[in-house]
Tab-separated table of C-alpha atoms (C1' of nucleotides) in Angstrom:
chain	number	residue	atom	x	y	z
A	1	MET	CA	0.132	-0.208	0.103
A	2	PRO	CA	1.202	3.494	-0.664
A	3	VAL	CA	2.856	5.250	1.957
A	4	ARG	CA	1.318	8.703	1.381
A	5	ASP	CA	-2.356	9.122	2.018
A	6	ARG	CA	-3.272	11.617	-0.556
A	7	ARG	CA	-7.165	11.563	0.531
A	8	ALA	CA	-5.840	12.633	4.381
A	9	GLU	CA	-3.334	15.072	2.872
A	10	ARG	CA	-6.095	16.782	0.487
A	11	ARG	CA	-8.609	17.005	3.707
A	12	ALA	CA	-6.008	18.388	5.795
A	13	ALA	CA	-5.166	20.970	3.346
A	14	THR	CA	-8.847	21.869	2.819
A	15	ARG	CA	-9.263	22.264	6.744
A	16	ALA	CA	-6.281	24.493	6.801
A	17	GLU	CA	-7.743	26.674	4.161
A	18	ILE	CA	-10.841	26.833	5.812
A	19	LEU	CA	-9.248	27.994	8.964
A	20	ASP	CA	-7.353	30.597	7.205
A	21	ALA	CA	-10.687	31.872	5.631
A	22	ALA	CA	-12.090	31.909	9.166
A	23	TRP	CA	-8.929	34.188	10.392
A	24	GLU	CA	-9.576	36.471	7.623
A	25	LEU	CA	-13.328	36.873	8.294
A	26	VAL	CA	-12.896	37.135	12.069
A	27	ARG	CA	-10.148	39.898	11.652
A	28	ALA	CA	-12.500	41.815	9.360
A	29	ASP	CA	-15.821	41.423	11.099
A	30	GLY	CA	-15.191	40.502	14.563
A	31	LEU	CA	-14.976	37.294	16.264
A	32	ALA	CA	-18.490	36.551	17.203
A	33	ALA	CA	-19.457	37.628	13.714
A	34	LEU	CA	-18.153	34.520	12.166
A	35	ALA	CA	-20.965	32.865	10.051
A	36	MET	CA	-20.901	29.521	8.473
A	37	ARG	CA	-22.491	30.732	5.350
A	38	SER	CA	-19.800	33.581	4.490
A	39	LEU	CA	-17.010	31.089	5.606
A	40	GLY	CA	-18.169	28.795	3.103
A	41	ALA	CA	-18.654	31.106	0.564
A	42	ARG	CA	-15.058	32.308	0.896
A	43	VAL	CA	-13.813	28.838	0.260
A	44	GLY	CA	-16.068	28.291	-2.550
A	45	MET	CA	-18.746	25.740	-0.579
A	46	ARG	CA	-21.875	25.825	0.809
A	47	ALA	CA	-22.147	26.447	4.688
A	48	GLN	CA	-23.313	22.860	4.903
A	49	SER	CA	-20.113	21.394	3.201
A	50	LEU	CA	-17.926	22.849	6.130
A	51	TYR	CA	-19.794	20.145	8.348
A	52	ALA	CA	-17.759	17.555	6.479
A	53	TYR	CA	-14.488	19.214	7.963
A	54	PHE	CA	-15.709	20.473	11.287
A	55	PRO	CA	-18.816	18.912	13.503
A	56	ALA	CA	-19.683	22.374	14.358
A	57	LYS	CA	-19.173	26.061	14.546
A	58	HIS	CA	-17.304	25.592	18.062
A	59	ALA	CA	-15.002	23.141	16.593
A	60	ILE	CA	-13.547	25.747	14.274
A	61	TYR	CA	-13.238	28.170	17.014
A	62	ASP	CA	-11.556	25.486	18.974
A	63	ALA	CA	-9.245	24.628	16.175
A	64	MET	CA	-8.322	28.416	16.011
A	65	PHE	CA	-7.676	28.425	19.829
A	66	ALA	CA	-5.246	25.485	19.476
A	67	ASP	CA	-3.405	27.135	16.374
A	68	SER	CA	-3.035	30.384	18.242
A	69	THR	CA	-1.607	28.615	21.388
A	70	ARG	CA	0.471	26.476	19.361
A	71	GLN	CA	2.142	29.819	17.650
A	72	LEU	CA	2.703	31.322	21.021
A	73	LEU	CA	4.363	28.287	22.383
A	74	ASP	CA	6.556	28.126	19.284
A	75	ARG	CA	7.404	31.646	19.648
A	76	LEU	CA	8.295	31.178	23.303
A	77	THR	CA	10.513	28.145	22.487
A	78	ASN	CA	12.350	29.143	19.583
A	79	GLN	CA	14.376	31.867	20.914
A	80	PRO	CA	18.010	32.302	20.911
A	81	PRO	CA	19.594	31.435	24.333
A	82	LEU	CA	20.306	34.302	26.359
A	83	ASP	CA	22.457	34.121	29.436
A	84	ASP	CA	20.867	36.428	32.001
A	85	PRO	CA	18.019	35.337	33.323
A	86	VAL	CA	16.433	38.889	33.784
A	87	ASP	CA	17.117	39.368	30.232
A	88	ARG	CA	15.128	36.485	29.378
A	89	LEU	CA	12.175	37.553	31.853
A	90	ARG	CA	12.219	40.866	30.005
A	91	ARG	CA	12.191	39.093	26.670
A	92	LEU	CA	9.479	36.963	27.589
A	93	ALA	CA	7.255	39.806	28.752
A	94	ARG	CA	7.922	41.561	25.474
A	95	LEU	CA	7.368	38.542	23.406
A	96	PHE	CA	3.885	37.939	24.996
A	97	LEU	CA	2.761	41.489	25.132
A	98	GLY	CA	3.602	41.638	21.590
A	99	PHE	CA	1.821	38.587	20.730
A	100	CYS	CA	-1.259	39.779	22.397
A	101	VAL	CA	-1.335	43.261	20.595
A	102	GLU	CA	-0.142	42.157	17.091
A	103	ASP	CA	-3.667	40.658	16.711
A	104	PRO	CA	-6.563	41.536	18.832
A	105	VAL	CA	-8.957	39.365	17.683
A	106	ARG	CA	-6.558	36.239	18.426
A	107	TYR	CA	-6.017	38.005	21.819
A	108	GLN	CA	-9.842	38.006	22.439
A	109	LEU	CA	-10.335	34.158	21.335
A	110	LEU	CA	-7.550	33.053	23.609
A	111	PHE	CA	-7.902	35.340	26.878
A	112	GLN	CA	-11.418	36.444	26.945
A	113	ARG	CA	-14.467	34.187	27.140
A	114	THR	CA	-16.716	36.416	25.023
A	115	ILE	CA	-18.436	33.676	22.490
A	116	PRO	CA	-21.456	32.063	24.116
A	117	GLY	CA	-21.225	28.607	24.860
A	118	PHE	CA	-17.549	28.078	23.865
A	119	GLU	CA	-15.096	26.517	25.770
A	120	PRO	CA	-11.855	25.361	24.611
A	121	GLY	CA	-11.182	21.664	24.749
A	122	PRO	CA	-8.930	20.065	27.001
A	123	GLN	CA	-5.979	19.838	24.784
A	124	SER	CA	-6.346	23.410	23.806
A	125	TYR	CA	-6.590	24.367	27.469
A	126	ALA	CA	-3.314	22.029	28.192
A	127	LEU	CA	-1.124	24.047	25.868
A	128	ALA	CA	-2.435	27.418	27.420
A	129	VAL	CA	-1.118	26.163	30.846
A	130	GLU	CA	2.218	25.034	29.205
A	131	ALA	CA	2.269	28.898	28.040
A	132	LEU	CA	1.796	30.065	31.893
A	133	GLY	CA	4.624	27.288	32.813
A	134	HIS	CA	7.119	29.557	30.692
A	135	GLY	CA	6.450	32.522	32.942
A	136	ARG	CA	6.774	30.587	35.956
A	137	ARG	CA	10.080	29.169	34.951
A	138	ALA	CA	11.258	32.429	33.800
A	139	LEU	CA	10.702	34.059	37.263
A	140	ALA	CA	12.143	30.867	38.835
A	141	ASP	CA	15.036	31.291	36.975
A	142	CYS	CA	15.399	34.996	38.531
A	143	GLY	CA	15.193	33.747	41.817
A	144	ILE	CA	11.854	35.034	42.184
A	145	ALA	CA	9.567	32.770	43.642
A	146	GLY	CA	5.960	32.496	44.826
A	147	GLY	CA	2.586	32.803	43.306
A	148	ARG	CA	1.940	36.157	44.406
A	149	ALA	CA	4.929	37.169	42.137
A	150	LEU	CA	3.592	35.257	39.427
A	151	ASP	CA	0.225	36.677	39.573
A	152	THR	CA	1.450	40.378	39.673
A	153	PHE	CA	3.824	39.523	36.776
A	154	THR	CA	0.770	38.099	34.676
A	155	GLY	CA	-1.489	41.014	36.060
A	156	LEU	CA	0.902	43.499	34.938
A	157	VAL	CA	1.676	42.515	31.467
A	158	ALA	CA	-1.590	41.364	30.502
A	159	GLY	CA	-2.790	44.330	32.128
A	160	LEU	CA	-1.090	46.471	29.506
A	161	ALA	CA	-2.169	44.115	26.798
A	162	ALA	CA	-5.939	44.466	28.044
A	163	GLN	CA	-5.953	48.108	27.886
A	164	GLN	CA	-4.179	48.384	24.664
A	165	ASN	CA	-6.468	46.072	22.902
A	166	ALA	CA	-9.636	47.573	24.345
A	167	ASN	CA	-8.437	51.383	24.014
A	168	GLU	CA	-6.297	51.641	20.832
A	169	PRO	CA	-6.137	48.308	19.030
A	170	GLY	CA	-3.201	48.319	16.887
A	171	GLY	CA	-1.143	51.216	18.675
A	172	ASP	CA	1.605	51.233	21.089
A	173	ARG	CA	0.264	53.787	24.070
A	174	TRP	CA	0.498	51.053	26.694
A	175	VAL	CA	2.919	48.636	24.999
A	176	ARG	CA	5.537	51.102	25.230
A	177	LEU	CA	4.915	51.339	29.078
A	178	LEU	CA	6.332	47.837	29.375
A	179	ASP	CA	10.038	48.487	30.161
A	180	GLU	CA	8.854	51.004	32.970
A	181	VAL	CA	6.278	48.594	34.508
A	182	MET	CA	8.931	46.046	34.404
A	183	ASP	CA	11.220	48.160	35.989
A	184	MET	CA	8.670	48.913	38.754
A	185	PHE	CA	8.240	44.685	39.223
A	186	LEU	CA	11.994	43.958	39.340
A	187	THR	CA	12.189	46.620	42.067
A	188	ARG	CA	9.411	45.264	44.162
A	189	TYR	CA	10.391	41.482	43.498
A	190	PRO	CA	14.356	41.840	43.338
A	191	PRO	CA	15.932	39.009	41.264
A	192	THR	CA	18.725	37.088	43.369
A	193	GLN	CA	19.912	35.406	40.069
A	194	GLY	CA	21.080	37.576	36.985
A	195	ARG	CA	22.277	41.176	36.069
A	196	GLN	CA	19.985	42.961	38.015
A	197	GLN	CA	20.222	41.531	41.424
A	198	GLN	CA	20.715	43.449	44.335
B	1	MET	CA	-53.520	70.460	31.633
B	2	PRO	CA	-52.473	67.872	34.024
B	3	VAL	CA	-48.973	68.346	35.404
B	4	ARG	CA	-47.964	64.522	35.505
B	5	ASP	CA	-48.056	62.542	32.369
B	6	ARG	CA	-49.262	59.415	33.399
B	7	ARG	CA	-48.661	57.829	30.140
B	8	ALA	CA	-44.811	58.697	29.799
B	9	GLU	CA	-44.411	57.568	33.661
B	10	ARG	CA	-45.709	54.214	32.557
B	11	ARG	CA	-43.674	54.040	29.505
B	12	ALA	CA	-40.419	55.125	31.679
B	13	ALA	CA	-41.404	52.270	34.181
B	14	THR	CA	-41.731	49.523	31.633
B	15	ARG	CA	-38.381	50.516	29.972
B	16	ALA	CA	-36.778	50.223	33.301
B	17	GLU	CA	-38.464	46.949	33.620
B	18	ILE	CA	-37.081	45.548	30.454
B	19	LEU	CA	-33.708	46.731	31.378
B	20	ASP	CA	-33.771	45.039	34.686
B	21	ALA	CA	-34.772	41.768	32.731
B	22	ALA	CA	-31.999	42.299	30.340
B	23	TRP	CA	-29.558	42.477	33.152
B	24	GLU	CA	-30.882	39.411	34.766
B	25	LEU	CA	-30.654	37.234	31.584
B	26	VAL	CA	-27.177	38.714	30.558
B	27	ARG	CA	-25.763	37.920	34.158
B	28	ALA	CA	-27.165	34.479	33.652
B	29	ASP	CA	-26.160	33.556	30.335
B	30	GLY	CA	-23.626	35.924	29.101
B	31	LEU	CA	-23.730	39.346	27.315
B	32	ALA	CA	-23.766	38.207	23.688
B	33	ALA	CA	-26.481	35.506	24.547
B	34	LEU	CA	-29.076	38.218	25.175
B	35	ALA	CA	-32.220	37.335	22.857
B	36	MET	CA	-34.840	39.554	22.242
B	37	ARG	CA	-37.605	36.638	22.693
B	38	SER	CA	-36.311	35.334	25.986
B	39	LEU	CA	-36.274	39.075	27.180
B	40	GLY	CA	-39.861	39.645	25.941
B	41	ALA	CA	-40.852	36.363	27.630
B	42	ARG	CA	-39.384	37.684	30.909
B	43	VAL	CA	-41.573	40.884	30.910
B	44	GLY	CA	-44.513	38.955	29.587
B	45	MET	CA	-44.293	40.314	25.937
B	46	ARG	CA	-43.795	39.113	22.371
B	47	ALA	CA	-40.235	39.891	21.134
B	48	GLN	CA	-41.473	42.021	18.647
B	49	SER	CA	-43.441	44.521	21.328
B	50	LEU	CA	-40.177	45.220	22.681
B	51	TYR	CA	-39.569	47.407	19.857
B	52	ALA	CA	-42.135	49.747	21.061
B	53	TYR	CA	-39.713	50.576	24.014
B	54	PHE	CA	-36.269	50.317	22.107
B	55	PRO	CA	-35.577	50.746	18.505
B	56	ALA	CA	-33.043	47.909	18.264
B	57	LYS	CA	-31.353	45.477	20.404
B	58	HIS	CA	-28.262	47.868	20.154
B	59	ALA	CA	-30.117	50.270	22.036
B	60	ILE	CA	-30.858	48.262	24.876
B	61	TYR	CA	-27.079	47.276	25.113
B	62	ASP	CA	-26.547	51.574	24.790
B	63	ALA	CA	-29.243	51.798	27.770
B	64	MET	CA	-27.210	49.362	29.765
B	65	PHE	CA	-24.024	50.759	28.985
B	66	ALA	CA	-25.419	54.165	30.063
B	67	ASP	CA	-26.863	52.972	33.218
B	68	SER	CA	-23.458	51.460	34.221
B	69	THR	CA	-21.457	54.506	33.553
B	70	ARG	CA	-23.836	56.485	35.725
B	71	GLN	CA	-23.532	54.160	38.567
B	72	LEU	CA	-19.641	54.482	38.215
B	73	LEU	CA	-19.708	58.146	38.060
B	74	ASP	CA	-22.221	58.168	41.328
B	75	ARG	CA	-19.874	56.026	43.214
B	76	LEU	CA	-16.957	58.083	42.253
B	77	THR	CA	-18.782	61.426	43.092
B	78	ASN	CA	-20.466	60.254	46.407
B	79	GLN	CA	-17.717	59.850	48.518
B	80	PRO	CA	-16.879	61.094	51.995
B	81	PRO	CA	-14.174	64.019	51.574
B	82	LEU	CA	-10.979	62.738	52.542
B	83	ASP	CA	-8.209	65.260	53.093
B	84	ASP	CA	-5.071	63.411	51.840
B	85	PRO	CA	-4.878	63.250	48.245
B	86	VAL	CA	-2.757	59.996	48.054
B	87	ASP	CA	-5.448	58.467	50.403
B	88	ARG	CA	-8.174	59.715	47.625
B	89	LEU	CA	-6.261	58.319	44.758
B	90	ARG	CA	-5.981	55.003	46.625
B	91	ARG	CA	-9.392	54.956	47.496
B	92	LEU	CA	-10.400	55.811	43.659
B	93	ALA	CA	-8.115	52.761	42.473
B	94	ARG	CA	-10.091	50.471	45.145
B	95	LEU	CA	-13.437	52.043	44.070
B	96	PHE	CA	-12.865	51.453	40.618
B	97	LEU	CA	-11.333	47.967	40.893
B	98	GLY	CA	-14.019	46.884	42.911
B	99	PHE	CA	-16.896	48.157	40.455
B	100	CYS	CA	-14.967	46.268	37.527
B	101	VAL	CA	-15.147	43.021	39.295
B	102	GLU	CA	-18.538	42.847	41.170
B	103	ASP	CA	-20.213	42.337	38.007
B	104	PRO	CA	-17.776	40.860	35.083
B	105	VAL	CA	-20.690	41.000	32.567
B	106	ARG	CA	-21.011	44.991	33.129
B	107	TYR	CA	-17.239	45.024	32.898
B	108	GLN	CA	-17.414	43.275	29.808
B	109	LEU	CA	-20.131	45.546	28.323
B	110	LEU	CA	-18.172	48.862	29.574
B	111	PHE	CA	-14.572	48.145	28.920
B	112	GLN	CA	-14.366	45.281	26.303
B	113	ARG	CA	-15.700	45.654	22.924
B	114	THR	CA	-16.829	42.390	22.224
B	115	ILE	CA	-20.733	42.519	20.805
B	116	PRO	CA	-20.530	42.717	16.946
B	117	GLY	CA	-21.466	46.242	15.441
B	118	PHE	CA	-22.291	47.780	18.986
B	119	GLU	CA	-20.522	51.027	19.644
B	120	PRO	CA	-21.983	53.318	22.789
B	121	GLY	CA	-23.806	56.277	21.714
B	122	PRO	CA	-21.897	59.775	22.019
B	123	GLN	CA	-24.005	60.686	25.062
B	124	SER	CA	-22.922	57.245	26.619
B	125	TYR	CA	-19.436	57.717	25.375
B	126	ALA	CA	-19.388	61.313	27.143
B	127	LEU	CA	-20.384	59.627	30.706
B	128	ALA	CA	-17.398	57.398	30.294
B	129	VAL	CA	-14.643	59.980	29.423
B	130	GLU	CA	-16.234	61.950	32.715
B	131	ALA	CA	-15.223	58.981	34.595
B	132	LEU	CA	-11.715	59.064	33.099
B	133	GLY	CA	-11.302	62.663	34.106
B	134	HIS	CA	-11.902	61.704	37.696
B	135	GLY	CA	-8.732	59.561	37.548
B	136	ARG	CA	-6.916	62.512	36.161
B	137	ARG	CA	-7.815	64.875	38.772
B	138	ALA	CA	-7.057	62.341	41.607
B	139	LEU	CA	-3.414	61.852	39.985
B	140	ALA	CA	-2.982	65.908	39.519
B	141	ASP	CA	-3.962	66.341	43.381
B	142	CYS	CA	-1.116	64.403	44.228
B	143	GLY	CA	1.218	66.415	42.105
B	144	ILE	CA	1.433	63.491	39.597
B	145	ALA	CA	1.322	65.007	35.891
B	146	GLY	CA	1.486	63.710	32.863
B	147	GLY	CA	-0.318	61.524	30.234
B	148	ARG	CA	2.278	58.717	30.865
B	149	ALA	CA	1.616	58.333	34.462
B	150	LEU	CA	-2.306	58.230	33.755
B	151	ASP	CA	-1.884	55.481	31.072
B	152	THR	CA	0.399	53.574	33.567
B	153	PHE	CA	-2.218	54.143	36.364
B	154	THR	CA	-5.078	52.919	34.192
B	155	GLY	CA	-2.886	50.292	32.854
B	156	LEU	CA	-2.277	48.843	36.277
B	157	VAL	CA	-5.770	48.895	37.799
B	158	ALA	CA	-7.447	48.150	34.673
B	159	GLY	CA	-4.839	45.241	34.240
B	160	LEU	CA	-6.042	43.647	37.680
B	161	ALA	CA	-9.638	43.944	36.680
B	162	ALA	CA	-8.841	42.341	33.481
B	163	GLN	CA	-7.068	39.268	34.788
B	164	GLN	CA	-9.345	39.063	37.611
B	165	ASN	CA	-12.286	38.861	35.490
B	166	ALA	CA	-10.927	36.668	32.945
B	167	ASN	CA	-9.274	34.005	35.217
B	168	GLU	CA	-11.410	34.101	38.394
B	169	PRO	CA	-14.617	35.954	38.100
B	170	GLY	CA	-16.121	36.590	41.311
B	171	GLY	CA	-12.816	36.071	43.200
B	172	ASP	CA	-10.160	38.177	44.618
B	173	ARG	CA	-6.796	36.595	43.619
B	174	TRP	CA	-5.798	39.651	41.663
B	175	VAL	CA	-8.040	42.368	43.472
B	176	ARG	CA	-5.771	41.448	46.679
B	177	LEU	CA	-2.538	42.663	44.625
B	178	LEU	CA	-4.112	46.229	44.336
B	179	ASP	CA	-2.527	47.611	47.593
B	180	GLU	CA	1.213	46.312	46.382
B	181	VAL	CA	0.650	47.488	42.891
B	182	MET	CA	-0.394	51.119	44.063
B	183	ASP	CA	2.746	50.838	46.316
B	184	MET	CA	4.953	50.086	43.226
B	185	PHE	CA	3.369	52.719	41.299
B	186	LEU	CA	3.613	55.692	43.730
B	187	THR	CA	7.384	54.768	44.282
B	188	ARG	CA	8.086	55.112	40.437
B	189	TYR	CA	5.839	58.418	40.334
B	190	PRO	CA	6.301	59.944	43.984
B	191	PRO	CA	3.607	62.296	44.863
B	192	THR	CA	4.588	65.769	45.696
B	193	GLN	CA	1.437	66.341	47.461
B	194	GLY	CA	-0.160	64.533	50.256
B	195	ARG	CA	1.005	61.789	53.054
B	196	GLN	CA	3.620	59.838	51.041
B	197	GLN	CA	5.543	62.714	49.349
B	198	GLN	CA	9.048	62.095	49.261
C	1	DG	C1'	-16.400	10.792	0.555
C	2	DT	C1'	-17.934	14.824	-0.765
C	3	DC	C1'	-21.077	17.601	-2.947
C	4	DT	C1'	-25.948	19.611	-3.534
C	5	DA	C1'	-30.543	20.332	-2.029
C	6	DT	C1'	-33.489	20.914	1.437
C	7	DA	C1'	-35.722	21.317	6.065
C	8	DT	C1'	-35.866	22.719	10.728
C	9	DC	C1'	-35.299	25.810	14.239
C	10	DC	C1'	-34.029	30.191	16.038
C	11	DA	C1'	-32.417	34.631	15.568
C	12	DG	C1'	-33.688	39.926	14.621
C	13	DA	C1'	-36.684	43.194	12.643
C	14	DT	C1'	-40.715	45.104	10.105
C	15	DA	C1'	-45.633	46.138	8.772
C	16	DG	C1'	-50.113	46.416	9.492
C	17	DA	C1'	-54.611	45.354	12.392
C	18	DC	C1'	-57.111	45.938	16.539
D	1	DG	C1'	-49.064	49.073	22.835
D	2	DT	C1'	-49.695	44.685	21.994
D	3	DC	C1'	-50.616	41.337	18.844
D	4	DT	C1'	-50.365	38.251	14.258
D	5	DA	C1'	-47.948	37.501	10.098
D	6	DT	C1'	-43.793	37.588	7.878
D	7	DC	C1'	-39.226	38.620	5.918
D	8	DT	C1'	-34.428	37.724	6.270
D	9	DG	C1'	-30.414	35.113	7.635
D	10	DG	C1'	-27.558	31.885	10.633
D	11	DA	C1'	-26.836	27.038	12.767
D	12	DT	C1'	-27.444	22.503	11.987
D	13	DA	C1'	-29.150	17.746	10.272
D	14	DT	C1'	-30.234	14.642	6.861
D	15	DA	C1'	-31.353	12.590	1.989
D	16	DG	C1'	-29.348	12.036	-2.082
D	17	DA	C1'	-26.715	12.773	-6.591
D	18	DC	C1'	-21.856	11.489	-8.242
DNA sequence: GTCTATATCCAGATAGAC
DNA sequence: GTCTATCTGGATATAGAC
């Protein structure tokens, strides 16, 4: 039997094409405005034919959620090594904030629960937990321990993202405050490892 | 002619009743899940009859938005006087954060733009601008000037609200970090008026 | 296997009778 | 003011062509 499954390949390609089209629609009209009819139209299908690829509309959201989390994890993982843990922490914060603000709709899907009835599936959720682990480890590498420090760190960084996306999507009015906010954080939670240790 | 317009009074009462019912529904099922049919049913009407009181569903959202902003303004205004401006700033932050987390759905309506096609009307928006003015004045009273300080302040406080509502609605995991975050802020932007001046 | 055609059900919204 | 009737359109399921 043949090694390649051409049928499965074509199917996967079509699925990917549908997801791409979904992202385009959602960026243009808003996350909640995704409609099976227009999605089908964009890939040259009737709405009903989409159900051959996704069992329901929520399954499309779920696939988009998983895609996004994988993008974030890839970005967190594929970084050149950096010796100083405080530099790594600052880079992580910049990376995460950049990821959040470069696509407000993706941010809404990942971090705000605004689609009625949509909850990411367990495997999607596991990816999100893994992303949070990167933050925990980056703090631990700096010698900053404790859940309180982690909550404060996530609160500050995600807070800038929330303000930026809510009040000036696409801009940098809050993004450019990041260095200063990180200074505040590191003054309050002084690292015991790395360059800025006291 | 009579001084009281009983017709207008009854109409206003019905409008208020509809809005109350809308809040109940929205708190139970989510902001985006508000449906004219169920809203009508809850006040003993058919969905179509609601259009005698609100020209469209968005008009209901808009009235809810205006209601919420008025609640916030009332709360900001009706505070006992406090001599120290830094105390006033801290109280303002506590007040605002409490307002945001005590009703996550109201928070979503006011501060996240997640309903496709909904924008608050100009008079609703003006109320929101007025609320921001309270923050600006509270900072100015402390001798903390500049838009950068205001953006940082709002970013920090609203950031805690965003994290709290997104990750643990109804809880206090991020709310209880407020004092600490305010300490960070006041260390970075030292007040020149009031108790904590340096 | 994947498409088209069709049907059901639930939205928001409008027209017009009373 | 509230109703009935009706329109448009979206999600979803199924039957059947090929």
